[in-house]
Amino acid sequence: MKIPMSRELPKAYEPSAIEKRWAEYWITEKLFSVPTPPPGEKRPVFTLLLPPPNVTGRLHMGHMLNQTQMDIIVRWHRMRGFLTLWLPGTDHAGIATQMMVERQLAKEGKNRRELGREKFVERVWEWKREYGGAILEQMKRLGASVDWDREYFTMDENLSRAVREVFVRLYEEGLIYRGKYIANWCPRCETVISDLEVKHSDVPGKIWEIRYPVIETALESDQTAAQSAAGRPERPSPREFITVATTRPETMLGDTAVAVNATDERYRHLHGKKVRLPLMNREIPIILDELANPEFGTGAVKVTPAHDPNDFEAGRRHNLPQIEILDEHARTNANAGPYASLDRFKARERVVADLEEQGFLVSAKDYMVPLGTCDRCGTVVEPRISEQWFVKIKPLAEPAIRVVESGEVSIVPENHKQVYLNWMNNIRDWPVSRQLWWGHRIPVWHCGDCNETIVARETPAKCPKCGSTKLEQDTDVLDTWFSSGLLPFTTLGWPEKTRDQEVFYPTTLLITAYEILFFWVARMIMFGCHFMKGHQQDPAIKKASGWGDKKDDSVPFRQVYIHALVRDAERQKMSKTKGNVIDPLEIIDRFGTDATRFTLAAMAAPGTDIAFNESRTEGYRNFANKIWNAARFMFMNQPADQSSAVSRQSSAGGVCGFEARTLEDRWILSRFNRVTKDVNAELTDFRFHEAASGIYNFFWTEFCDWYLELLKPRLNSDNGGEVRVAAGNLVRLFEAALRLLHPIMPFITEEIWQAIYEGQAPAKSIALAPYPQVDERQIDLAAETDMAILQDLIVSVRNLRAELKVETKMKVPVEIYAQDRATRALIEQNRGAVERLANVETIAFVETSLAKKGGSRNTARFDVHVVYERKIDTQVERARLQKELDAVEKEIESKQRQLGNDQFLSKAPGKVVDGMRSRLDELRILRDKLRKQLEELG
RNA sequence: GGGCGGUUAGCUCAGUUGGUUAGAGCGCGUGCCUUACAAGCACGAGGUCGCAGGUUCGAGCCCUGCACUGCCCACCA
């Protein structure tokens, strides 16, 4: 691909003009594709699995944050020489996709049942082929440096085969079983869903108290005796009632008992009795069970084993019948007698009305009702009995707990580790079957003749027990998370043993949102530890990659980084219903991908949510523009005979060929190395915000505002040699800074970097160039100290000029007193810089303090006085001085107190004590000068 | 009912193991179209770090309590 490139850059940076071009270039050149490495590969390896977005998904801010962080880490590793594999793909997203296509069908006036399963599934595949790639296309705009040659889809044949393999193995190991249990049922999706897929909330509603008449029995005499013992009236009322409370009165149609606690004295006389169920006119027993809490309500509770999980358990304990009164649509069925064929809420109304009419309703009170709704469609879920496949989870959870406890898998930030462990320690069996059509069909067949259940990897020809060919495959599909939980190894060729696994498994890192810690992360760890048990990563690679101390290579990843949630500017969670969703693509259109990425990076402090604020993005768009213009300046100042000043050899990563001749050269080189050192450390700890702001400050403040300004005279010098050095330094430093910035802002850095080399770049892309690494020898403390003094001097003069209201263009003479010889020498040597940057005509050094002169500034190292006829506003100046003096005196006092404290002197580190002493010395000088100045003002 | 987090400048947020002067961006004020950049430059104002105690030579950071505020988990009728 020919790279269009020009050193005549437009004045304002236009991201849209370049971003698309580079995104395409990276893909067509296959820059990020990683073929299976040959044996003997020794490079360190970095592997990252993209959390697969749903095929139905549209890119939202959460994705973008997630992908930006991943891309930063990935590009950073790649530039540091890691063999870097980032695996992209999409998830078939069972319910979501099926709903999407069903909606489409509905528009055509059809439904899936008319179509039939086979045709419907074909239809979903069509939809997937047509629209399923949308989110990955959107990803490309973000610049995500994934290996597109390895793109996967969770229903690809190879991944599906692995899913069947896993199911069969688990079954054979006794870790999968089938049973009739009560579970959350979504009447709209018509499938069972797991606890995790239910959202709980309390909503205003009602609680109804209902009385059930007690049936008098032959045991009455005993009861009476018991009552007397309990100090009750000797005679029971002719019609005794037992009162229960419920927030779902319609379920009483399915009641098969009333429970009281055995310890509850109030009900002792009713032990062994029965009640007559109102409306249904059915006799049901009073049972003694822990289910009834004497502290709550009346202490008596109705028991509906078919429609409540607690009652289900109680029902099992007491062998109670399970009477289902609701069907899969949550409509009442024939068991509801006169209330059959009603929507559940309609049934509720009728039941309440009739109870009231017949005198069974005791009360109806306002109440906050706990309500579970379907995560997908928002429908109120209904606990319902059905036959499902379950994964026995404890044996899988134990190793998954161990590897996190031991740090074989580390979770960052660490507080999520505890959350993970809490959940895992209380984990319950996982219902994995779903009554859907779209997904991995369960590899189980039922024999139509002998009813045998056959669990097999491939479709069996006949029943192994009776030889019948009347076999029907189980109609259910697997929970979407079942297949995505396998991805760390199935994408690397499992169940075959492959070279890819040897090299890339365990994956290095997982970056994901907190929300799917249980859904996905936990399942990956369980499956990884189970199915990759005994796996060993290529030892040379493992060591080179920095994981030599890890013992367990079965884990799916070495590290998990949990990132925050992106909220809107008001800190509200973004949601479609609230209408406060910020569309990242729209932000990108307006500010550019680089600026948007930078925003997310700069705000991504680990552990805190991000309130996405557009004004920040605008600021970072400006930052990109700043870099752009600095580049224009750089190109403008390249001598004609020095078209490519940068060595084509890539250096070890630092600034290559820089000739530090002057203070500003030594200073900027030192600063660059310091920032480089910091950024590398910060990225190691996922402190994206610190890395981003470090680079921002370096580029803008130090490089542009100071270094470029100091360089200008040298670039405009008549001395060709000097110009050459200055221009060369400029371009070399710039080149290195671009590499430093590249992981966060890949597009603009690529554009300028390529332009620097004019088609002769040492690599196909800056993304393949080395990442800057600190060269400690280039850190120059003296240069940094000296530069700070000069900056202080220049700012002081600028400040005085502003106060004296010197016309901007007018140069003024200044007088400087520096008692310290070194300081004076420093200023003398750099007087040109001071004159230029502070707009000074001449500098005159004097031998006595200038503190008494108006229009002066004093520091511990120097006094500077601007010679100008206009007088300062005495009032304002006095106030300013007084304020400063107060602050200084206050600080002196506190320092003196500390330095006078023996405990402090003996306990505090010497560095701190020395630092405080010299600071105190400076403060005293400053105080004296300020006092003199105040005296002078009178 | 449990668990976790937040409270720092007008706004949005940083502040890694406690250590000398608490930072940034935006916004605000003043002056500048200075030949890279007005999406810019220069200078400036603005904070008793939620409240009350405690530990320490030293606390924005550690401990206790309180207030307000978010989130997650949980089968309480």
PDB file of N, CA, C and O (backbone and C1' of nucleotides) in Angstrom, chain A residues 245 293 296 310 370 514 571 608 611 621-622 625-626 629 632 700 799 883 895 903-904 907 915, chain B residues 12-15 19-21 31 36-44 46 57 72 75-77:
ATOM      1  N   ALA A 245     -49.603 -14.659  55.018  1.00  0.00           N
ATOM      2  CA  ALA A 245     -49.436 -13.445  54.208  1.00  0.00           C
ATOM      3  C   ALA A 245     -48.760 -13.805  52.895  1.00  0.00           C
ATOM      4  O   ALA A 245     -47.969 -14.748  52.832  1.00  0.00           O
ATOM      5  N   ASN A 293     -40.934 -18.598  59.969  1.00  0.00           N
ATOM      6  CA  ASN A 293     -40.148 -17.833  60.920  1.00  0.00           C
ATOM      7  C   ASN A 293     -41.094 -17.175  61.912  1.00  0.00           C
ATOM      8  O   ASN A 293     -41.894 -16.325  61.534  1.00  0.00           O
ATOM      9  N   PHE A 296     -41.561 -13.406  61.911  1.00  0.00           N
ATOM     10  CA  PHE A 296     -42.085 -12.673  60.761  1.00  0.00           C
ATOM     11  C   PHE A 296     -43.592 -12.840  60.636  1.00  0.00           C
ATOM     12  O   PHE A 296     -44.113 -13.938  60.653  1.00  0.00           O
ATOM     13  N   ASN A 310     -38.433 -21.713  47.993  1.00  0.00           N
ATOM     14  CA  ASN A 310     -38.382 -22.158  49.389  1.00  0.00           C
ATOM     15  C   ASN A 310     -39.436 -23.208  49.660  1.00  0.00           C
ATOM     16  O   ASN A 310     -39.196 -24.198  50.342  1.00  0.00           O
ATOM     17  N   PRO A 370     -40.344  -7.636  46.710  1.00  0.00           N
ATOM     18  CA  PRO A 370     -39.154  -8.032  45.955  1.00  0.00           C
ATOM     19  C   PRO A 370     -39.572  -8.688  44.645  1.00  0.00           C
ATOM     20  O   PRO A 370     -40.419  -9.569  44.638  1.00  0.00           O
ATOM     21  N   TYR A 514     -16.764  -5.563  35.450  1.00  0.00           N
ATOM     22  CA  TYR A 514     -17.169  -6.208  36.681  1.00  0.00           C
ATOM     23  C   TYR A 514     -18.431  -7.042  36.484  1.00  0.00           C
ATOM     24  O   TYR A 514     -18.573  -8.113  37.063  1.00  0.00           O
ATOM     25  N   ARG A 571     -22.915  11.098  36.193  1.00  0.00           N
ATOM     26  CA  ARG A 571     -22.649   9.888  36.965  1.00  0.00           C
ATOM     27  C   ARG A 571     -23.781   8.887  36.919  1.00  0.00           C
ATOM     28  O   ARG A 571     -23.829   7.952  37.715  1.00  0.00           O
ATOM     29  N   THR A 608     -12.385   3.116  39.925  1.00  0.00           N
ATOM     30  CA  THR A 608     -13.411   4.161  39.975  1.00  0.00           C
ATOM     31  C   THR A 608     -14.132   4.267  38.651  1.00  0.00           C
ATOM     32  O   THR A 608     -13.520   4.175  37.597  1.00  0.00           O
ATOM     33  N   ALA A 611     -17.086   9.038  34.737  1.00  0.00           N
ATOM     34  CA  ALA A 611     -18.187   9.905  34.317  1.00  0.00           C
ATOM     35  C   ALA A 611     -17.737  10.548  33.022  1.00  0.00           C
ATOM     36  O   ALA A 611     -16.893  11.439  33.019  1.00  0.00           O
ATOM     37  N   ARG A 621      -8.889  16.415  22.081  1.00  0.00           N
ATOM     38  CA  ARG A 621      -8.859  16.735  20.659  1.00  0.00           C
ATOM     39  C   ARG A 621      -7.864  17.888  20.467  1.00  0.00           C
ATOM     40  O   ARG A 621      -7.041  17.896  19.543  1.00  0.00           O
ATOM     41  N   ASN A 622      -7.923  18.835  21.368  1.00  0.00           N
ATOM     42  CA  ASN A 622      -6.980  19.948  21.310  1.00  0.00           C
ATOM     43  C   ASN A 622      -5.540  19.473  21.482  1.00  0.00           C
ATOM     44  O   ASN A 622      -4.626  20.005  20.857  1.00  0.00           O
ATOM     45  N   ASN A 625      -4.380  18.162  18.313  1.00  0.00           N
ATOM     46  CA  ASN A 625      -4.084  19.308  17.448  1.00  0.00           C
ATOM     47  C   ASN A 625      -2.741  19.939  17.798  1.00  0.00           C
ATOM     48  O   ASN A 625      -1.990  20.368  16.915  1.00  0.00           O
ATOM     49  N   LYS A 626      -2.468  19.947  19.081  1.00  0.00           N
ATOM     50  CA  LYS A 626      -1.201  20.505  19.543  1.00  0.00           C
ATOM     51  C   LYS A 626      -0.034  19.695  18.972  1.00  0.00           C
ATOM     52  O   LYS A 626       0.945  20.251  18.456  1.00  0.00           O
ATOM     53  N   ASN A 629       0.385  20.337  15.303  1.00  0.00           N
ATOM     54  CA  ASN A 629       1.050  21.598  14.969  1.00  0.00           C
ATOM     55  C   ASN A 629       2.523  21.594  15.342  1.00  0.00           C
ATOM     56  O   ASN A 629       3.331  22.221  14.672  1.00  0.00           O
ATOM     57  N   ARG A 632       4.024  20.053  12.430  1.00  0.00           N
ATOM     58  CA  ARG A 632       4.153  21.020  11.327  1.00  0.00           C
ATOM     59  C   ARG A 632       5.379  21.884  11.557  1.00  0.00           C
ATOM     60  O   ARG A 632       6.170  22.148  10.645  1.00  0.00           O
ATOM     61  N   TRP A 700       2.923  18.487  26.006  1.00  0.00           N
ATOM     62  CA  TRP A 700       2.400  19.839  25.869  1.00  0.00           C
ATOM     63  C   TRP A 700       3.263  20.851  26.612  1.00  0.00           C
ATOM     64  O   TRP A 700       3.805  21.796  26.039  1.00  0.00           O
ATOM     65  N   ASN A 799       5.446  37.610  35.144  1.00  0.00           N
ATOM     66  CA  ASN A 799       4.498  37.982  36.164  1.00  0.00           C
ATOM     67  C   ASN A 799       4.609  39.481  36.490  1.00  0.00           C
ATOM     68  O   ASN A 799       3.617  40.208  36.554  1.00  0.00           O
ATOM     69  N   LYS A 883       0.066  38.305  52.046  1.00  0.00           N
ATOM     70  CA  LYS A 883      -0.481  36.963  51.943  1.00  0.00           C
ATOM     71  C   LYS A 883       0.655  35.935  51.817  1.00  0.00           C
ATOM     72  O   LYS A 883       0.652  34.887  52.457  1.00  0.00           O
ATOM     73  N   LYS A 895       7.810  24.038  60.234  1.00  0.00           N
ATOM     74  CA  LYS A 895       9.089  23.356  59.983  1.00  0.00           C
ATOM     75  C   LYS A 895       9.975  23.421  61.225  1.00  0.00           C
ATOM     76  O   LYS A 895      10.610  22.439  61.599  1.00  0.00           O
ATOM     77  N   GLN A 903      12.205  13.401  68.414  1.00  0.00           N
ATOM     78  CA  GLN A 903      11.555  12.200  67.876  1.00  0.00           C
ATOM     79  C   GLN A 903      11.595  12.223  66.360  1.00  0.00           C
ATOM     80  O   GLN A 903      11.901  11.223  65.716  1.00  0.00           O
ATOM     81  N   PHE A 904      11.261  13.408  65.837  1.00  0.00           N
ATOM     82  CA  PHE A 904      11.243  13.543  64.383  1.00  0.00           C
ATOM     83  C   PHE A 904      12.633  13.306  63.821  1.00  0.00           C
ATOM     84  O   PHE A 904      12.819  12.548  62.884  1.00  0.00           O
ATOM     85  N   LYS A 907      13.522   9.628  64.060  1.00  0.00           N
ATOM     86  CA  LYS A 907      12.670   8.637  63.393  1.00  0.00           C
ATOM     87  C   LYS A 907      12.473   8.869  61.898  1.00  0.00           C
ATOM     88  O   LYS A 907      12.319   7.917  61.139  1.00  0.00           O
ATOM     89  N   GLY A 915      15.827  17.549  53.537  1.00  0.00           N
ATOM     90  CA  GLY A 915      14.970  18.321  52.635  1.00  0.00           C
ATOM     91  C   GLY A 915      14.290  19.449  53.394  1.00  0.00           C
ATOM     92  O   GLY A 915      14.193  20.575  52.927  1.00  0.00           O
TER      93      GLY A 915
ATOM     94  P     U B  12     -19.590  17.584  39.707  1.00  0.00           P
ATOM     95  O5'   U B  12     -18.511  17.019  38.689  1.00  0.00           O
ATOM     96  C5'   U B  12     -18.904  16.555  37.404  1.00  0.00           C
ATOM     97  C4'   U B  12     -17.710  15.972  36.673  1.00  0.00           C
ATOM     98  C3'   U B  12     -16.896  14.968  37.483  1.00  0.00           C
ATOM     99  O3'   U B  12     -17.501  13.688  37.488  1.00  0.00           O
ATOM    100  C1'   U B  12     -15.430  16.495  36.431  1.00  0.00           C
ATOM    101  P     C B  13     -17.132  12.688  38.637  1.00  0.00           P
ATOM    102  O5'   C B  13     -15.562  12.903  38.663  1.00  0.00           O
ATOM    103  C5'   C B  13     -14.693  11.959  39.166  1.00  0.00           C
ATOM    104  C4'   C B  13     -13.335  12.235  38.578  1.00  0.00           C
ATOM    105  C3'   C B  13     -12.162  11.751  39.415  1.00  0.00           C
ATOM    106  O3'   C B  13     -11.969  10.366  39.224  1.00  0.00           O
ATOM    107  C1'   C B  13     -11.701  13.926  38.633  1.00  0.00           C
ATOM    108  P     A B  14     -11.265   9.525  40.335  1.00  0.00           P
ATOM    109  O5'   A B  14      -9.764   9.772  39.909  1.00  0.00           O
ATOM    110  C5'   A B  14      -8.892  10.434  40.761  1.00  0.00           C
ATOM    111  C4'   A B  14      -7.581  10.629  40.074  1.00  0.00           C
ATOM    112  C3'   A B  14      -6.372  10.325  40.950  1.00  0.00           C
ATOM    113  O3'   A B  14      -6.004   8.983  40.860  1.00  0.00           O
ATOM    114  C1'   A B  14      -6.196  12.507  40.103  1.00  0.00           C
ATOM    115  P     G B  15      -5.873   8.095  42.168  1.00  0.00           P
ATOM    116  O5'   G B  15      -4.787   8.895  43.006  1.00  0.00           O
ATOM    117  C5'   G B  15      -3.454   9.029  42.526  1.00  0.00           C
ATOM    118  C4'   G B  15      -2.708  10.017  43.369  1.00  0.00           C
ATOM    119  C3'   G B  15      -2.696   9.723  44.866  1.00  0.00           C
ATOM    120  O3'   G B  15      -1.690   8.785  45.196  1.00  0.00           O
ATOM    121  C1'   G B  15      -3.279  11.977  44.526  1.00  0.00           C
ATOM    122  P     G B  19       3.288  10.010  52.166  1.00  0.00           P
ATOM    123  O5'   G B  19       4.276  10.842  53.103  1.00  0.00           O
ATOM    124  C5'   G B  19       3.906  12.164  53.501  1.00  0.00           C
ATOM    125  C4'   G B  19       5.145  12.990  53.736  1.00  0.00           C
ATOM    126  C3'   G B  19       6.182  12.839  52.630  1.00  0.00           C
ATOM    127  O3'   G B  19       6.732  14.105  52.312  1.00  0.00           O
ATOM    128  C1'   G B  19       7.131  12.260  54.719  1.00  0.00           C
ATOM    129  P     U B  20       6.074  15.199  51.503  1.00  0.00           P
ATOM    130  O5'   U B  20       5.780  16.103  52.759  1.00  0.00           O
ATOM    131  C5'   U B  20       5.653  17.470  52.685  1.00  0.00           C
ATOM    132  C4'   U B  20       6.773  18.159  53.414  1.00  0.00           C
ATOM    133  C3'   U B  20       6.887  19.624  52.986  1.00  0.00           C
ATOM    134  O3'   U B  20       6.591  20.427  54.105  1.00  0.00           O
ATOM    135  C1'   U B  20       9.033  18.531  53.061  1.00  0.00           C
ATOM    136  P     U B  21       5.292  21.129  54.306  1.00  0.00           P
ATOM    137  O5'   U B  21       5.075  21.824  52.887  1.00  0.00           O
ATOM    138  C5'   U B  21       3.872  21.669  52.219  1.00  0.00           C
ATOM    139  C4'   U B  21       3.702  22.707  51.150  1.00  0.00           C
ATOM    140  C3'   U B  21       3.085  22.126  49.871  1.00  0.00           C
ATOM    141  O3'   U B  21       1.945  22.886  49.522  1.00  0.00           O
ATOM    142  C1'   U B  21       4.964  23.487  49.367  1.00  0.00           C
ATOM    143  P     G B  31      -8.266  43.118  29.715  1.00  0.00           P
ATOM    144  O5'   G B  31      -6.852  42.778  29.059  1.00  0.00           O
ATOM    145  C5'   G B  31      -5.712  43.505  29.466  1.00  0.00           C
ATOM    146  C4'   G B  31      -4.485  42.860  28.908  1.00  0.00           C
ATOM    147  C3'   G B  31      -4.529  42.541  27.420  1.00  0.00           C
ATOM    148  O3'   G B  31      -4.367  43.683  26.619  1.00  0.00           O
ATOM    149  C1'   G B  31      -3.600  40.716  28.579  1.00  0.00           C
ATOM    150  P     A B  36       6.222  29.990  13.780  1.00  0.00           P
ATOM    151  O5'   A B  36       5.478  28.578  13.781  1.00  0.00           O
ATOM    152  C5'   A B  36       5.036  27.984  12.569  1.00  0.00           C
ATOM    153  C4'   A B  36       3.981  26.954  12.880  1.00  0.00           C
ATOM    154  C3'   A B  36       2.783  27.493  13.682  1.00  0.00           C
ATOM    155  O3'   A B  36       1.810  28.013  12.804  1.00  0.00           O
ATOM    156  C1'   A B  36       3.624  25.526  14.726  1.00  0.00           C
ATOM    157  P     C B  37       0.830  29.169  13.309  1.00  0.00           P
ATOM    158  O5'   C B  37      -0.181  28.436  14.284  1.00  0.00           O
ATOM    159  C5'   C B  37      -1.127  27.498  13.764  1.00  0.00           C
ATOM    160  C4'   C B  37      -1.690  26.683  14.899  1.00  0.00           C
ATOM    161  C3'   C B  37      -2.421  27.482  15.974  1.00  0.00           C
ATOM    162  O3'   C B  37      -3.762  27.736  15.594  1.00  0.00           O
ATOM    163  C1'   C B  37      -0.972  25.889  16.968  1.00  0.00           C
ATOM    164  P     A B  38      -4.335  29.185  15.583  1.00  0.00           P
ATOM    165  O5'   A B  38      -5.719  29.110  16.375  1.00  0.00           O
ATOM    166  C5'   A B  38      -5.868  28.372  17.579  1.00  0.00           C
ATOM    167  C4'   A B  38      -6.893  29.075  18.437  1.00  0.00           C
ATOM    168  C3'   A B  38      -8.070  29.659  17.662  1.00  0.00           C
ATOM    169  O3'   A B  38      -9.273  29.396  18.379  1.00  0.00           O
ATOM    170  C1'   A B  38      -7.038  31.336  18.952  1.00  0.00           C
ATOM    171  P     A B  39     -10.201  28.150  17.944  1.00  0.00           P
ATOM    172  O5'   A B  39      -9.660  26.896  18.758  1.00  0.00           O
ATOM    173  C5'   A B  39     -10.174  26.548  20.076  1.00  0.00           C
ATOM    174  C4'   A B  39      -9.279  25.436  20.598  1.00  0.00           C
ATOM    175  C3'   A B  39      -7.841  25.725  20.268  1.00  0.00           C
ATOM    176  O3'   A B  39      -6.973  26.039  21.329  1.00  0.00           O
ATOM    177  C1'   A B  39      -8.624  23.735  19.125  1.00  0.00           C
ATOM    178  P     G B  40      -6.505  25.208  22.512  1.00  0.00           P
ATOM    179  O5'   G B  40      -4.954  25.528  22.566  1.00  0.00           O
ATOM    180  C5'   G B  40      -4.142  25.301  21.416  1.00  0.00           C
ATOM    181  C4'   G B  40      -3.315  26.508  21.070  1.00  0.00           C
ATOM    182  C3'   G B  40      -2.655  27.252  22.217  1.00  0.00           C
ATOM    183  O3'   G B  40      -1.538  26.539  22.709  1.00  0.00           O
ATOM    184  C1'   G B  40      -3.545  28.813  20.720  1.00  0.00           C
ATOM    185  P     C B  41      -1.184  26.625  24.254  1.00  0.00           P
ATOM    186  O5'   C B  41      -0.555  28.083  24.332  1.00  0.00           O
ATOM    187  C5'   C B  41       0.643  28.364  23.638  1.00  0.00           C
ATOM    188  C4'   C B  41       1.059  29.774  23.901  1.00  0.00           C
ATOM    189  C3'   C B  41       1.104  30.200  25.358  1.00  0.00           C
ATOM    190  O3'   C B  41       2.266  29.737  26.007  1.00  0.00           O
ATOM    191  C1'   C B  41       0.018  31.859  24.117  1.00  0.00           C
ATOM    192  P     A B  42       2.180  29.382  27.557  1.00  0.00           P
ATOM    193  O5'   A B  42       2.181  30.833  28.215  1.00  0.00           O
ATOM    194  C5'   A B  42       3.300  31.683  28.030  1.00  0.00           C
ATOM    195  C4'   A B  42       3.009  33.017  28.632  1.00  0.00           C
ATOM    196  C3'   A B  42       2.502  32.983  30.071  1.00  0.00           C
ATOM    197  O3'   A B  42       3.545  32.785  31.000  1.00  0.00           O
ATOM    198  C1'   A B  42       1.171  34.454  28.812  1.00  0.00           C
ATOM    199  P     C B  43       3.273  31.926  32.324  1.00  0.00           P
ATOM    200  O5'   C B  43       2.446  32.960  33.215  1.00  0.00           O
ATOM    201  C5'   C B  43       3.050  34.174  33.627  1.00  0.00           C
ATOM    202  C4'   C B  43       2.026  35.110  34.186  1.00  0.00           C
ATOM    203  C3'   C B  43       1.170  34.565  35.316  1.00  0.00           C
ATOM    204  O3'   C B  43       1.839  34.535  36.562  1.00  0.00           O
ATOM    205  C1'   C B  43      -0.212  35.683  33.785  1.00  0.00           C
ATOM    206  P     G B  44       1.463  33.409  37.616  1.00  0.00           P
ATOM    207  O5'   G B  44       0.009  33.852  38.114  1.00  0.00           O
ATOM    208  C5'   G B  44      -0.156  35.071  38.796  1.00  0.00           C
ATOM    209  C4'   G B  44      -1.619  35.441  38.882  1.00  0.00           C
ATOM    210  C3'   G B  44      -2.488  34.573  39.777  1.00  0.00           C
ATOM    211  O3'   G B  44      -2.318  34.901  41.144  1.00  0.00           O
ATOM    212  C1'   G B  44      -3.635  35.054  37.765  1.00  0.00           C
ATOM    213  P     G B  46      -6.851  33.166  46.051  1.00  0.00           P
ATOM    214  O5'   G B  46      -7.929  32.057  45.697  1.00  0.00           O
ATOM    215  C5'   G B  46      -9.334  32.303  45.867  1.00  0.00           C
ATOM    216  C4'   G B  46     -10.121  31.156  45.315  1.00  0.00           C
ATOM    217  C3'   G B  46      -9.810  29.813  45.969  1.00  0.00           C
ATOM    218  O3'   G B  46     -10.596  29.638  47.138  1.00  0.00           O
ATOM    219  C1'   G B  46      -9.779  29.580  43.613  1.00  0.00           C
ATOM    220  P     C B  57       5.464   9.165  68.234  1.00  0.00           P
ATOM    221  O5'   C B  57       5.716  10.544  67.494  1.00  0.00           O
ATOM    222  C5'   C B  57       6.091  11.704  68.237  1.00  0.00           C
ATOM    223  C4'   C B  57       6.495  12.803  67.291  1.00  0.00           C
ATOM    224  C3'   C B  57       5.531  13.067  66.153  1.00  0.00           C
ATOM    225  O3'   C B  57       4.498  13.947  66.553  1.00  0.00           O
ATOM    226  C1'   C B  57       7.722  12.871  65.282  1.00  0.00           C
ATOM    227  P     C B  72     -26.105  -2.754  40.789  1.00  0.00           P
ATOM    228  O5'   C B  72     -25.365  -3.967  41.489  1.00  0.00           O
ATOM    229  C5'   C B  72     -24.235  -4.571  40.873  1.00  0.00           C
ATOM    230  C4'   C B  72     -23.541  -5.494  41.853  1.00  0.00           C
ATOM    231  C3'   C B  72     -24.390  -6.627  42.396  1.00  0.00           C
ATOM    232  O3'   C B  72     -24.470  -7.716  41.490  1.00  0.00           O
ATOM    233  C1'   C B  72     -23.255  -5.598  44.183  1.00  0.00           C
ATOM    234  P     C B  75     -31.334 -15.864  46.538  1.00  0.00           P
ATOM    235  O5'   C B  75     -32.602 -15.314  47.308  1.00  0.00           O
ATOM    236  C5'   C B  75     -33.825 -15.145  46.609  1.00  0.00           C
ATOM    237  C4'   C B  75     -34.962 -15.603  47.478  1.00  0.00           C
ATOM    238  C3'   C B  75     -34.925 -15.108  48.910  1.00  0.00           C
ATOM    239  O3'   C B  75     -35.509 -13.828  49.017  1.00  0.00           O
ATOM    240  C1'   C B  75     -35.302 -17.443  48.910  1.00  0.00           C
ATOM    241  P     C B  76     -34.799 -12.687  49.805  1.00  0.00           P
ATOM    242  O5'   C B  76     -35.998 -11.748  50.265  1.00  0.00           O
ATOM    243  C5'   C B  76     -36.382 -11.724  51.625  1.00  0.00           C
ATOM    244  C4'   C B  76     -37.278 -12.864  51.926  1.00  0.00           C
ATOM    245  C3'   C B  76     -38.683 -12.505  52.438  1.00  0.00           C
ATOM    246  O3'   C B  76     -39.601 -12.344  51.384  1.00  0.00           O
ATOM    247  C1'   C B  76     -37.648 -13.992  53.936  1.00  0.00           C
ATOM    248  P     A B  77     -40.572 -11.037  51.336  1.00  0.00           P
ATOM    249  O5'   A B  77     -42.087 -11.539  51.267  1.00  0.00           O
ATOM    250  C5'   A B  77     -42.626 -12.332  52.258  1.00  0.00           C
ATOM    251  C4'   A B  77     -42.954 -13.683  51.703  1.00  0.00           C
ATOM    252  C3'   A B  77     -44.414 -13.852  51.317  1.00  0.00           C
ATOM    253  O3'   A B  77     -44.508 -14.751  50.221  1.00  0.00           O
ATOM    254  C1'   A B  77     -43.890 -15.181  53.241  1.00  0.00           C
TER     255        A B  77
END
